[in-house]
mmCIF file of C-alpha atoms in Angstrom:
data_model
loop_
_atom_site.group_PDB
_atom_site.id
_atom_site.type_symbol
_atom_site.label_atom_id
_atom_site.label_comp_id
_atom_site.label_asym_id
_atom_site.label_seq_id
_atom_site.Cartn_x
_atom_site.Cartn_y
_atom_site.Cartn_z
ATOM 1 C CA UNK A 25 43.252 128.876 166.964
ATOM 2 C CA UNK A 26 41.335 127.792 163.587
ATOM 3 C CA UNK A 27 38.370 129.100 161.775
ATOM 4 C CA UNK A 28 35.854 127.609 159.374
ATOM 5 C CA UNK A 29 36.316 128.349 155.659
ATOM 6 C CA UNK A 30 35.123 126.839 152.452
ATOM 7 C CA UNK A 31 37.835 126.083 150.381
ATOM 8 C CA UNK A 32 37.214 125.441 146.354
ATOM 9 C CA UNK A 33 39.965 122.379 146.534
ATOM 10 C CA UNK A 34 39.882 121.810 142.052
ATOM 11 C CA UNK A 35 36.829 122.698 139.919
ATOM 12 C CA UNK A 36 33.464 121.059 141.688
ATOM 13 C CA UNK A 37 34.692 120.105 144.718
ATOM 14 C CA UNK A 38 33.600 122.694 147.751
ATOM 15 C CA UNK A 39 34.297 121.853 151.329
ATOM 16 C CA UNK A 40 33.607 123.228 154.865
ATOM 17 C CA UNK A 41 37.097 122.888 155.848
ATOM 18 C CA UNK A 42 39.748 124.063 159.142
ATOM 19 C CA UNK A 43 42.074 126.755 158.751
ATOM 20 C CA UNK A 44 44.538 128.815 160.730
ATOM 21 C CA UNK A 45 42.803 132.219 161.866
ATOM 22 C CA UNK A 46 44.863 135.191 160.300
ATOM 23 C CA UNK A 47 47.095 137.169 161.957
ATOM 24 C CA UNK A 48 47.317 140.929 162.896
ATOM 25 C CA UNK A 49 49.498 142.846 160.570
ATOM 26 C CA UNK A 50 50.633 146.432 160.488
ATOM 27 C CA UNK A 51 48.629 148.683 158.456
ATOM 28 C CA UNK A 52 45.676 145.816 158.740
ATOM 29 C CA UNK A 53 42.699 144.684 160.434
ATOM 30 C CA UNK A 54 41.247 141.574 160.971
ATOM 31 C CA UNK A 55 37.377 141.270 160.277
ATOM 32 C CA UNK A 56 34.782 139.075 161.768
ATOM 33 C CA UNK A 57 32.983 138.225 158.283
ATOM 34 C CA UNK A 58 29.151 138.558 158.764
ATOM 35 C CA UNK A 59 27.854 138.050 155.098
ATOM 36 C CA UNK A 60 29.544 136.853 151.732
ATOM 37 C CA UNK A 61 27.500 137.988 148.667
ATOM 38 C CA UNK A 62 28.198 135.004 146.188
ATOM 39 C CA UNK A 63 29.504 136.702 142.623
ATOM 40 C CA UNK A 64 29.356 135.541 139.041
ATOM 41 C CA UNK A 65 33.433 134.527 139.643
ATOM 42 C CA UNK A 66 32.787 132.589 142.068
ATOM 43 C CA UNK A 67 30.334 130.484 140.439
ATOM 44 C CA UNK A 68 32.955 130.183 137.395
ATOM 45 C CA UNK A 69 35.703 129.348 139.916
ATOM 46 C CA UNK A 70 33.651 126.275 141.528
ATOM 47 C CA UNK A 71 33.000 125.549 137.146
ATOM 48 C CA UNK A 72 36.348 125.812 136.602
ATOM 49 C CA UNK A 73 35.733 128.618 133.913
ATOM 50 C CA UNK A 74 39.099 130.840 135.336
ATOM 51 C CA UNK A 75 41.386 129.000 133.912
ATOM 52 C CA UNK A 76 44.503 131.091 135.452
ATOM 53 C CA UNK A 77 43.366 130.576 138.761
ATOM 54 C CA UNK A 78 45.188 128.656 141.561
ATOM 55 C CA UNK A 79 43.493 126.005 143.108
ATOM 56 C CA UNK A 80 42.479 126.040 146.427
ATOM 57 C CA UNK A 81 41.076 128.398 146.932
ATOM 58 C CA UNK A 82 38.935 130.162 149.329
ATOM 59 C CA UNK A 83 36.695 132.561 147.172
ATOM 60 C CA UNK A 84 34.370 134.917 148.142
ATOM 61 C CA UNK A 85 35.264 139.343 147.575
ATOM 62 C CA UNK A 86 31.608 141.041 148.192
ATOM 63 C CA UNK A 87 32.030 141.107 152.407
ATOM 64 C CA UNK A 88 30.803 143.020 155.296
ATOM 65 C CA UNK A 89 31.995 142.351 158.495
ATOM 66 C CA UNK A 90 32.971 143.463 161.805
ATOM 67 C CA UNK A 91 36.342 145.229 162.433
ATOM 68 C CA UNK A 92 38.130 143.253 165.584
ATOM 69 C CA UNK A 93 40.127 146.285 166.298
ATOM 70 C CA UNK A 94 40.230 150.211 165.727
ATOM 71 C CA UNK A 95 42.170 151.367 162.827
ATOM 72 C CA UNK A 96 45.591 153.660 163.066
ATOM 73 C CA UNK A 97 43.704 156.896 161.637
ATOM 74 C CA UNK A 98 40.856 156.837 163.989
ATOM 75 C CA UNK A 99 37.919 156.249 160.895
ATOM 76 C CA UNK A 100 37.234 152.753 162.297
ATOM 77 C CA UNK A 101 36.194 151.729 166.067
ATOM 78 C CA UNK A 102 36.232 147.957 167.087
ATOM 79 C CA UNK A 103 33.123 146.403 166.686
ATOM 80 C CA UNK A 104 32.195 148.786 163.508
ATOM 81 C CA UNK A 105 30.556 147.465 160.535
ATOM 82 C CA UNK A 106 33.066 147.664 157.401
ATOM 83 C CA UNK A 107 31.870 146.803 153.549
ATOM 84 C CA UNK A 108 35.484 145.690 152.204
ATOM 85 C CA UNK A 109 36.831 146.738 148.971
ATOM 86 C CA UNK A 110 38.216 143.627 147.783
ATOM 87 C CA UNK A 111 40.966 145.241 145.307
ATOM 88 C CA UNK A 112 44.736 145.090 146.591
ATOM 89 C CA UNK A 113 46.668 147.262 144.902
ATOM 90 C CA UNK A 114 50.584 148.546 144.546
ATOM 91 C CA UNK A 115 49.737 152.455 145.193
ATOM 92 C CA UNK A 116 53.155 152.374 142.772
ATOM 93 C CA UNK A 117 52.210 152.404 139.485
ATOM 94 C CA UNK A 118 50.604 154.437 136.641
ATOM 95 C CA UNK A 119 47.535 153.870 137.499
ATOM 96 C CA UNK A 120 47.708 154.241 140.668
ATOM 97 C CA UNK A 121 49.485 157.638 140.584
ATOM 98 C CA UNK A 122 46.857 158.827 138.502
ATOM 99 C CA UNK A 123 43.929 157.965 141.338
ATOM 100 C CA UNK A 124 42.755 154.462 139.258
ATOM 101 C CA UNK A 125 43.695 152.081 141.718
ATOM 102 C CA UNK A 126 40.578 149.636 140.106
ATOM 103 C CA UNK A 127 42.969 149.579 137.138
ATOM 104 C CA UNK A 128 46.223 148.769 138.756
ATOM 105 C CA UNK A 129 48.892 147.062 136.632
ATOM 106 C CA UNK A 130 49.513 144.616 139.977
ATOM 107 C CA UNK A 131 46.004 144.567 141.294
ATOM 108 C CA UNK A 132 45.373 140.894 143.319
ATOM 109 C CA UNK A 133 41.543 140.600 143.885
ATOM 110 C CA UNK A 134 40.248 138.727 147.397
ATOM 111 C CA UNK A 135 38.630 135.531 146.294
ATOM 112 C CA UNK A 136 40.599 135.108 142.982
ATOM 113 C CA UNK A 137 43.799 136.391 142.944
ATOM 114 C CA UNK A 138 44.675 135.706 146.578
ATOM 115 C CA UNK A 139 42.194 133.619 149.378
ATOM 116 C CA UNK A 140 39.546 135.599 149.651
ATOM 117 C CA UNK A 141 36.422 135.689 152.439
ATOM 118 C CA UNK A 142 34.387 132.651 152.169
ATOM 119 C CA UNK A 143 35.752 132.082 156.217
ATOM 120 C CA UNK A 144 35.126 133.478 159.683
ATOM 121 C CA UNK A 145 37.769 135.524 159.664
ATOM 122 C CA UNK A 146 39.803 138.152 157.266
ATOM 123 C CA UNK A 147 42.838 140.687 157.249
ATOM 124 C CA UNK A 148 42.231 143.311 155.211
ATOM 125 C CA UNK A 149 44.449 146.575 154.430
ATOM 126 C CA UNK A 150 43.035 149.468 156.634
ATOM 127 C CA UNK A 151 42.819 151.828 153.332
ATOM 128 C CA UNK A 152 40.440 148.899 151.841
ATOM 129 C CA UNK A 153 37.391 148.780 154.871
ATOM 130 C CA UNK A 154 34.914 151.678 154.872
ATOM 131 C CA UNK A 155 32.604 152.053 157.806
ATOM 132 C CA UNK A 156 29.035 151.723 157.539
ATOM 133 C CA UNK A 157 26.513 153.516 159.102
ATOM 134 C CA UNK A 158 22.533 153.246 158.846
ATOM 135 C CA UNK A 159 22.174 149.631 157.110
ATOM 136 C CA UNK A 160 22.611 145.565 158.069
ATOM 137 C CA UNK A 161 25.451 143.712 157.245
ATOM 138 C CA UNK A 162 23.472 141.524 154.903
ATOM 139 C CA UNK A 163 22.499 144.696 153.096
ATOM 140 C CA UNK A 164 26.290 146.000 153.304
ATOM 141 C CA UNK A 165 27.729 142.665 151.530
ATOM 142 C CA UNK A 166 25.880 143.863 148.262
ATOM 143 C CA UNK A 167 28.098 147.243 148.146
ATOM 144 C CA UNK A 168 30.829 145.831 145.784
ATOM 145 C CA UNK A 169 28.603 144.392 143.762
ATOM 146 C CA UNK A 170 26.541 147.215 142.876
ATOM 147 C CA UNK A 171 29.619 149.801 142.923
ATOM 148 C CA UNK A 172 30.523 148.221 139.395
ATOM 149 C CA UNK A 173 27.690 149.004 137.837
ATOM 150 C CA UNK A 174 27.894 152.515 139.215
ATOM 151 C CA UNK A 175 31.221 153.007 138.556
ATOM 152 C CA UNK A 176 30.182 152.201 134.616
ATOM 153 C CA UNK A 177 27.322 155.026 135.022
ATOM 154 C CA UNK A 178 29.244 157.210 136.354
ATOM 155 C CA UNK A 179 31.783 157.116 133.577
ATOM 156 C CA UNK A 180 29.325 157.078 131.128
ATOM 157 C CA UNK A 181 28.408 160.806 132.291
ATOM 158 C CA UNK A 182 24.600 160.272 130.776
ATOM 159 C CA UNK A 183 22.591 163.150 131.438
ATOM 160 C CA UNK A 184 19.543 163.100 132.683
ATOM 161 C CA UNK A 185 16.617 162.535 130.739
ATOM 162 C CA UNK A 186 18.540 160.585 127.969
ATOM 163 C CA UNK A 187 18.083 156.985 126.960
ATOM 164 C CA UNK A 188 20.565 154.229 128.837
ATOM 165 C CA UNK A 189 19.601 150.240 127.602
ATOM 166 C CA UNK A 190 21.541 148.142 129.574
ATOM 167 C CA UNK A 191 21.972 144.568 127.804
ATOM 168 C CA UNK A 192 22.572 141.451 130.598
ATOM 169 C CA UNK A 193 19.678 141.502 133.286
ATOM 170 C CA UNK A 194 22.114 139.739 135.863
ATOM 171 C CA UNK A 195 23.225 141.413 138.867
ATOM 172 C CA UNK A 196 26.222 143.594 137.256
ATOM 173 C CA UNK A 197 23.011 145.080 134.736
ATOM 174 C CA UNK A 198 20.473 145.142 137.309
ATOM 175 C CA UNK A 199 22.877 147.752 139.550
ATOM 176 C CA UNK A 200 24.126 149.799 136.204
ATOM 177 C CA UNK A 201 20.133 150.004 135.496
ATOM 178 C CA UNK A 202 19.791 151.271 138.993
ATOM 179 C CA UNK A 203 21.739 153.759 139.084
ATOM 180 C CA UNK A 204 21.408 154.856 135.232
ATOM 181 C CA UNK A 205 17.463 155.291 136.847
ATOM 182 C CA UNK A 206 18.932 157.412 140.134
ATOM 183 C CA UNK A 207 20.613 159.429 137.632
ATOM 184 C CA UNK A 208 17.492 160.136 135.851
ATOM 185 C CA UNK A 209 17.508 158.176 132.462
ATOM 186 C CA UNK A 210 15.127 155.945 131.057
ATOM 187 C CA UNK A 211 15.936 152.631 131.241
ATOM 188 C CA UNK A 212 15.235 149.680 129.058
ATOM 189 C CA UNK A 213 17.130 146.045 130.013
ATOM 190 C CA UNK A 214 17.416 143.554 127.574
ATOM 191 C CA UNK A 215 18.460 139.711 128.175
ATOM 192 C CA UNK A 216 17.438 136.378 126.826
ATOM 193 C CA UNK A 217 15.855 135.044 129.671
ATOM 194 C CA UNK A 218 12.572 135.749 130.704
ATOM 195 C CA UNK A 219 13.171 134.890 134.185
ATOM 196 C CA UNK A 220 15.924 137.280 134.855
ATOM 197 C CA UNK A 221 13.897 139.811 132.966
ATOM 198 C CA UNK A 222 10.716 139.445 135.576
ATOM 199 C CA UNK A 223 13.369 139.285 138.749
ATOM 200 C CA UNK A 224 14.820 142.577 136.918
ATOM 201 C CA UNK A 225 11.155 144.288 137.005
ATOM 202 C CA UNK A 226 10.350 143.487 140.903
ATOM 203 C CA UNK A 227 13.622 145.530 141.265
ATOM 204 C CA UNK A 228 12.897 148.461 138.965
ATOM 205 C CA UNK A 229 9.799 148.458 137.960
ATOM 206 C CA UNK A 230 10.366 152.011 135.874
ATOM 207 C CA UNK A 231 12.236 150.277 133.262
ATOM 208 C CA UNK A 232 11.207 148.523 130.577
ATOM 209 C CA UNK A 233 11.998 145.091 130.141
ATOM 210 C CA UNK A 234 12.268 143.412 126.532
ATOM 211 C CA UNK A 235 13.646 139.857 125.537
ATOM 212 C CA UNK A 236 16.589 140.264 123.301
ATOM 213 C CA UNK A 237 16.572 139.242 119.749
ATOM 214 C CA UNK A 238 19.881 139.433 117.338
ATOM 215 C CA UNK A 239 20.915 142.575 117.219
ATOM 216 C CA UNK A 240 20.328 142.900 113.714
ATOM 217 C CA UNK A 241 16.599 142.451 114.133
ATOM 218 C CA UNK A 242 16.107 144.611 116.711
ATOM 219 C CA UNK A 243 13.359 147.381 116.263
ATOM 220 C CA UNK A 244 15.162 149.615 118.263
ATOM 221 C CA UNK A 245 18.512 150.082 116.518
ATOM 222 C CA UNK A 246 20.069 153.749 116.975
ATOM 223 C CA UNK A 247 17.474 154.130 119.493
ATOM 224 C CA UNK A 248 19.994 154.679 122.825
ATOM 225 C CA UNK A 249 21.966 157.295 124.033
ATOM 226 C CA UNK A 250 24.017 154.988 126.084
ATOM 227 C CA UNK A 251 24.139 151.437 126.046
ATOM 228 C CA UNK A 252 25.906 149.437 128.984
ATOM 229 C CA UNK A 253 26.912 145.631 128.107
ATOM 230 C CA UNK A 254 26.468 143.490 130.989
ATOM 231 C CA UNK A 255 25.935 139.793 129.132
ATOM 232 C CA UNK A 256 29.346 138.045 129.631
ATOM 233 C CA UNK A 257 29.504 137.157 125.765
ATOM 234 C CA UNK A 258 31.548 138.532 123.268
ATOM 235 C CA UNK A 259 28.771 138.068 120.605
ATOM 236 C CA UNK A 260 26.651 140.389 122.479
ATOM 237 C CA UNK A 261 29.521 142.723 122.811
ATOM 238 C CA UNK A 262 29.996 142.566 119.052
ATOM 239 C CA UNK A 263 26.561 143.451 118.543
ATOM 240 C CA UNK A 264 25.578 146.218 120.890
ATOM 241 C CA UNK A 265 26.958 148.978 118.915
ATOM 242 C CA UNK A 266 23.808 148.642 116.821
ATOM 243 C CA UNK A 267 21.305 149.660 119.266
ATOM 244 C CA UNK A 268 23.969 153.142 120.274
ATOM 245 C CA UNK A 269 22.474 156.615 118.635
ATOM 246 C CA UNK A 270 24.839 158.875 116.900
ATOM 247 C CA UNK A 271 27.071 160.884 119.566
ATOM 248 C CA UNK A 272 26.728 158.069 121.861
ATOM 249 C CA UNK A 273 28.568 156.475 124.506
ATOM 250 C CA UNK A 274 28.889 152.727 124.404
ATOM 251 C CA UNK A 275 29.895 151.228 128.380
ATOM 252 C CA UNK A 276 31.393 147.861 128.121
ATOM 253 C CA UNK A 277 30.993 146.511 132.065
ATOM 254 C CA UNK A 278 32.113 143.064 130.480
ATOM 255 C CA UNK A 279 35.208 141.200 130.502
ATOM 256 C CA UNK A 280 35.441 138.165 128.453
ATOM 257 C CA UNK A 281 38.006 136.651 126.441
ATOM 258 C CA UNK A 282 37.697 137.480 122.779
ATOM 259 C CA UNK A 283 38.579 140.170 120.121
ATOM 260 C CA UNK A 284 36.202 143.136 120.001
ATOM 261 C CA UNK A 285 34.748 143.795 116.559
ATOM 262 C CA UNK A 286 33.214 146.691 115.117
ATOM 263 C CA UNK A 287 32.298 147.969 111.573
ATOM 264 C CA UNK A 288 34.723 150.831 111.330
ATOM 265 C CA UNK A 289 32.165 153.341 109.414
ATOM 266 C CA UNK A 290 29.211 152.266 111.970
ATOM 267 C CA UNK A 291 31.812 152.875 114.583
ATOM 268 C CA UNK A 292 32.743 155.947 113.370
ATOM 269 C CA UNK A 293 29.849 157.823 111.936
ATOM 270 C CA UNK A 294 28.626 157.598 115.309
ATOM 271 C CA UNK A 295 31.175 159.333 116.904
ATOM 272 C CA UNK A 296 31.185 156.628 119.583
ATOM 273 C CA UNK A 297 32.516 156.954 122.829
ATOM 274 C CA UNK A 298 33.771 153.572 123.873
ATOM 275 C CA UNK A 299 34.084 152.841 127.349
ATOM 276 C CA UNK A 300 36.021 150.335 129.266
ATOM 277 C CA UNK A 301 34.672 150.283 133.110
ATOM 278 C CA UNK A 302 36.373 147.928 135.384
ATOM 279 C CA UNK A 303 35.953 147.699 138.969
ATOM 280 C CA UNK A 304 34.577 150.428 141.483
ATOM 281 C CA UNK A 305 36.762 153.211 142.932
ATOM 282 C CA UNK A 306 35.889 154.489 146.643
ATOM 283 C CA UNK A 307 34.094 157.452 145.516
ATOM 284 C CA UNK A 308 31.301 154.631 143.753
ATOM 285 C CA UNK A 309 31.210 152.315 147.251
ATOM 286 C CA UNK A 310 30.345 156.028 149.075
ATOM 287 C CA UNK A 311 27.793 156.715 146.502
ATOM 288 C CA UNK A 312 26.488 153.026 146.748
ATOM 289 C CA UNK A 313 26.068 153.582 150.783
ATOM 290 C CA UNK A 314 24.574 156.601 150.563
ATOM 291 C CA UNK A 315 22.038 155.471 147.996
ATOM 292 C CA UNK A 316 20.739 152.467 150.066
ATOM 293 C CA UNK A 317 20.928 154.448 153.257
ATOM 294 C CA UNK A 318 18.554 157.130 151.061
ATOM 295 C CA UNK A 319 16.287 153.987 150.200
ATOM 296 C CA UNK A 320 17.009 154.256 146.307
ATOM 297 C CA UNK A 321 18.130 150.609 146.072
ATOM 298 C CA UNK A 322 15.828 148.187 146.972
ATOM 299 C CA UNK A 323 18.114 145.598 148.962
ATOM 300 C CA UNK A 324 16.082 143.266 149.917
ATOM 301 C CA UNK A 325 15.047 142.838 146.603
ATOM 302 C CA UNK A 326 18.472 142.132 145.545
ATOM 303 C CA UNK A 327 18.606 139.629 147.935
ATOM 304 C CA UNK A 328 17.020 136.619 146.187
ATOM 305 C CA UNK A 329 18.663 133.824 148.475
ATOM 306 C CA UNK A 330 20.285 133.298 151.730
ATOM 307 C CA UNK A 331 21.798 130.347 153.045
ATOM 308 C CA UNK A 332 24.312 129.084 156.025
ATOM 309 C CA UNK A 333 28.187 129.315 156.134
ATOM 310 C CA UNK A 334 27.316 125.141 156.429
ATOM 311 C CA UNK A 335 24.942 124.536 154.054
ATOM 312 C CA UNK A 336 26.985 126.851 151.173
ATOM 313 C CA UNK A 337 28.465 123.673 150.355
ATOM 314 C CA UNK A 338 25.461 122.285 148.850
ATOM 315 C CA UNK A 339 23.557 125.602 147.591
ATOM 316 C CA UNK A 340 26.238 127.399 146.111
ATOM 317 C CA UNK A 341 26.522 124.010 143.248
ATOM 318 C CA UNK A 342 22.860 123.787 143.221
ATOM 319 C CA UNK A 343 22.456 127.675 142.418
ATOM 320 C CA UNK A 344 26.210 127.829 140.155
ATOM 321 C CA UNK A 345 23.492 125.042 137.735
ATOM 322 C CA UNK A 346 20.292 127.104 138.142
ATOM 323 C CA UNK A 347 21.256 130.969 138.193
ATOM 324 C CA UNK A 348 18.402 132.600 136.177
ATOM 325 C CA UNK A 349 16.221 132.403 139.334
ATOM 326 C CA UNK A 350 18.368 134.224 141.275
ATOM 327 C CA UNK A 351 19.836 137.895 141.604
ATOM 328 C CA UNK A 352 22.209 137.491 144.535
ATOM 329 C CA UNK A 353 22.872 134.776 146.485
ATOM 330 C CA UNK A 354 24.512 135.927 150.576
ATOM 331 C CA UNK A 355 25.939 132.974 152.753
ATOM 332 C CA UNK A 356 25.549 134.502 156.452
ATOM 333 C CA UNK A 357 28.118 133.495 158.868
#
């Protein structure tokens, strides 16, 4: 028995290709893959901008699917809807021990590290699949995306009331601004694009949207009690400590190559709190679900574009070239 999957074979080349379905394995389910919400990492992977990566390979790690058979502990029936969590991890080390599995020393990521869900068909640890009640699959597939952005609020531990910029209006920003807003701050997103800006406002239209100048021009400098980076650049990372009021926390969501570089004294008269947020833990995919089940995320404005498991082979270059019109992309299978 085969299944469809699109396979990345070298940087640029994306094809709708045969593979072997997966097998059952213990401890594992297999999932019938309804919707694959197309990430920032998978556009660099078809660039050829992770340049540690293996090649092919299947991407795709923001899924919702179908389980194809109950799990061990009862939680999951056959046929339930399941949002995956995409992170393997050893359960062995440091990190793990200490309940931050998104920061495992051995963690192997669907879709990068390992083949991923860009196919019909997927085996997934039973510990990783959460069910889903009360939403669509296509609305379930944006879960992993926006836990990473609440996993950074949540660390941040802003209180209500207080001011939260979030700098990088792309999908990563638009979900820390969301649920920096559920939270109760006042949000202000900053980018360089006007269009991402104006797709940012249809989403949360509480916020206030501004198009970033150097940070050293800025009329808003000291102005934040927490400031989230979201851009991707290491110059903006550089910079955003100027726009973070004294006793505030400063939320890197980024992860780019690059040295970090701060003034010591504007560093330290501060009394920053830096913040390194990486991944989502389960307690952030719960909070996620129960926030779109509430109606406090606006899913379907998230989703900008949809587009077949068959025609993915042409949108997904078009949109890697063109992705300031676009907050997330979903192939449906």
């Amino acid at each position: 028995m085969t299944m469809k999957a699109l396979l990345c074979e070298q940087p640029g080349t994306l094809t709708l290709t045969e593979r072997p379905r997966p097998a059952a394995a213990a401890g594992k389910l297999r999932v019938k893959v309804e919707y694959i919400g197309i990430c920032g990492t998978d556009y660099h992977i078809y660039g050829g901008q992770q340049p540690f990566l293996q090649y092919p390979r299947v991407m795709g790690h923001e899924l919702s699917g179908r389980a194809m058979e109950a799990s061990a502990d009862g939680r999951i029936k056959e046929g339930d809807l399941v949002v995956v969590n995409p992170y393997l991890v050893c359960g062995t080390c440091h990190a793990c021990e200490i309940g931050k599995p998104n920061c495992c020393q051995n963690i192997a990521v669907l879709g990068v590290h390992t083949d991923g869900g860009m196919c019909e068909e997927i085996v997934v640890p039973e510990a990783n699949l959460y069910p889903v009640e009360g939403m669509e699959a296509k609305a379930a597939a944006m879960v992993e995306f926006l836990a990473i952005g609440a996993h950074g609020v949540r660390r941040s531990k802003l209180a209500k009331g207080s001011k939260a910029l979030v700098v990088g209006a792309g999908p990563i920003g638009i979900g820390a601004a969301l649920f920096a807003a559920i939270e109760g701050a006042e949000i202000t997103l900053k980018d360089t694009s006007e269009a991402r800006l104006a797709l940012a406002a249809k989403v949360l239209p509480s916020a206030k949207t501004e198009l970033a100048k150097p940070a050293d021009q800025s009329d808003d400098l000291l102005s934040y009690d927490t400031v989230f980076d979201a851009t991707g650049n290491i110059h903006a990372m550089n910079a955003g400590l100027n726009y973070l009021a004294h006793g505030g926390s400063y939320v890197l969501l980024s992860v780019v190559k690059g040295d970090l570089s701060f003034a010591d004294p504007e560093f330290h008269k501060r009394e920053t709190t830096l913040i390194g947020s990486r991944n989502a833990l389960k307690a952030d995919f719960d909070h996620v679900l129960a926030c779109i089940r509430d109606g406090l995320v606006p899913s379907d404005a998230l989703a900008t574009h949809e587009t077949s498991f068959e025609d993915a082979v042409t949108n997904l270059p078009e949109w890697a070239n063109d992705r300031g019109t676009l907050i997330k992309a979903l192939i449906r299978v």
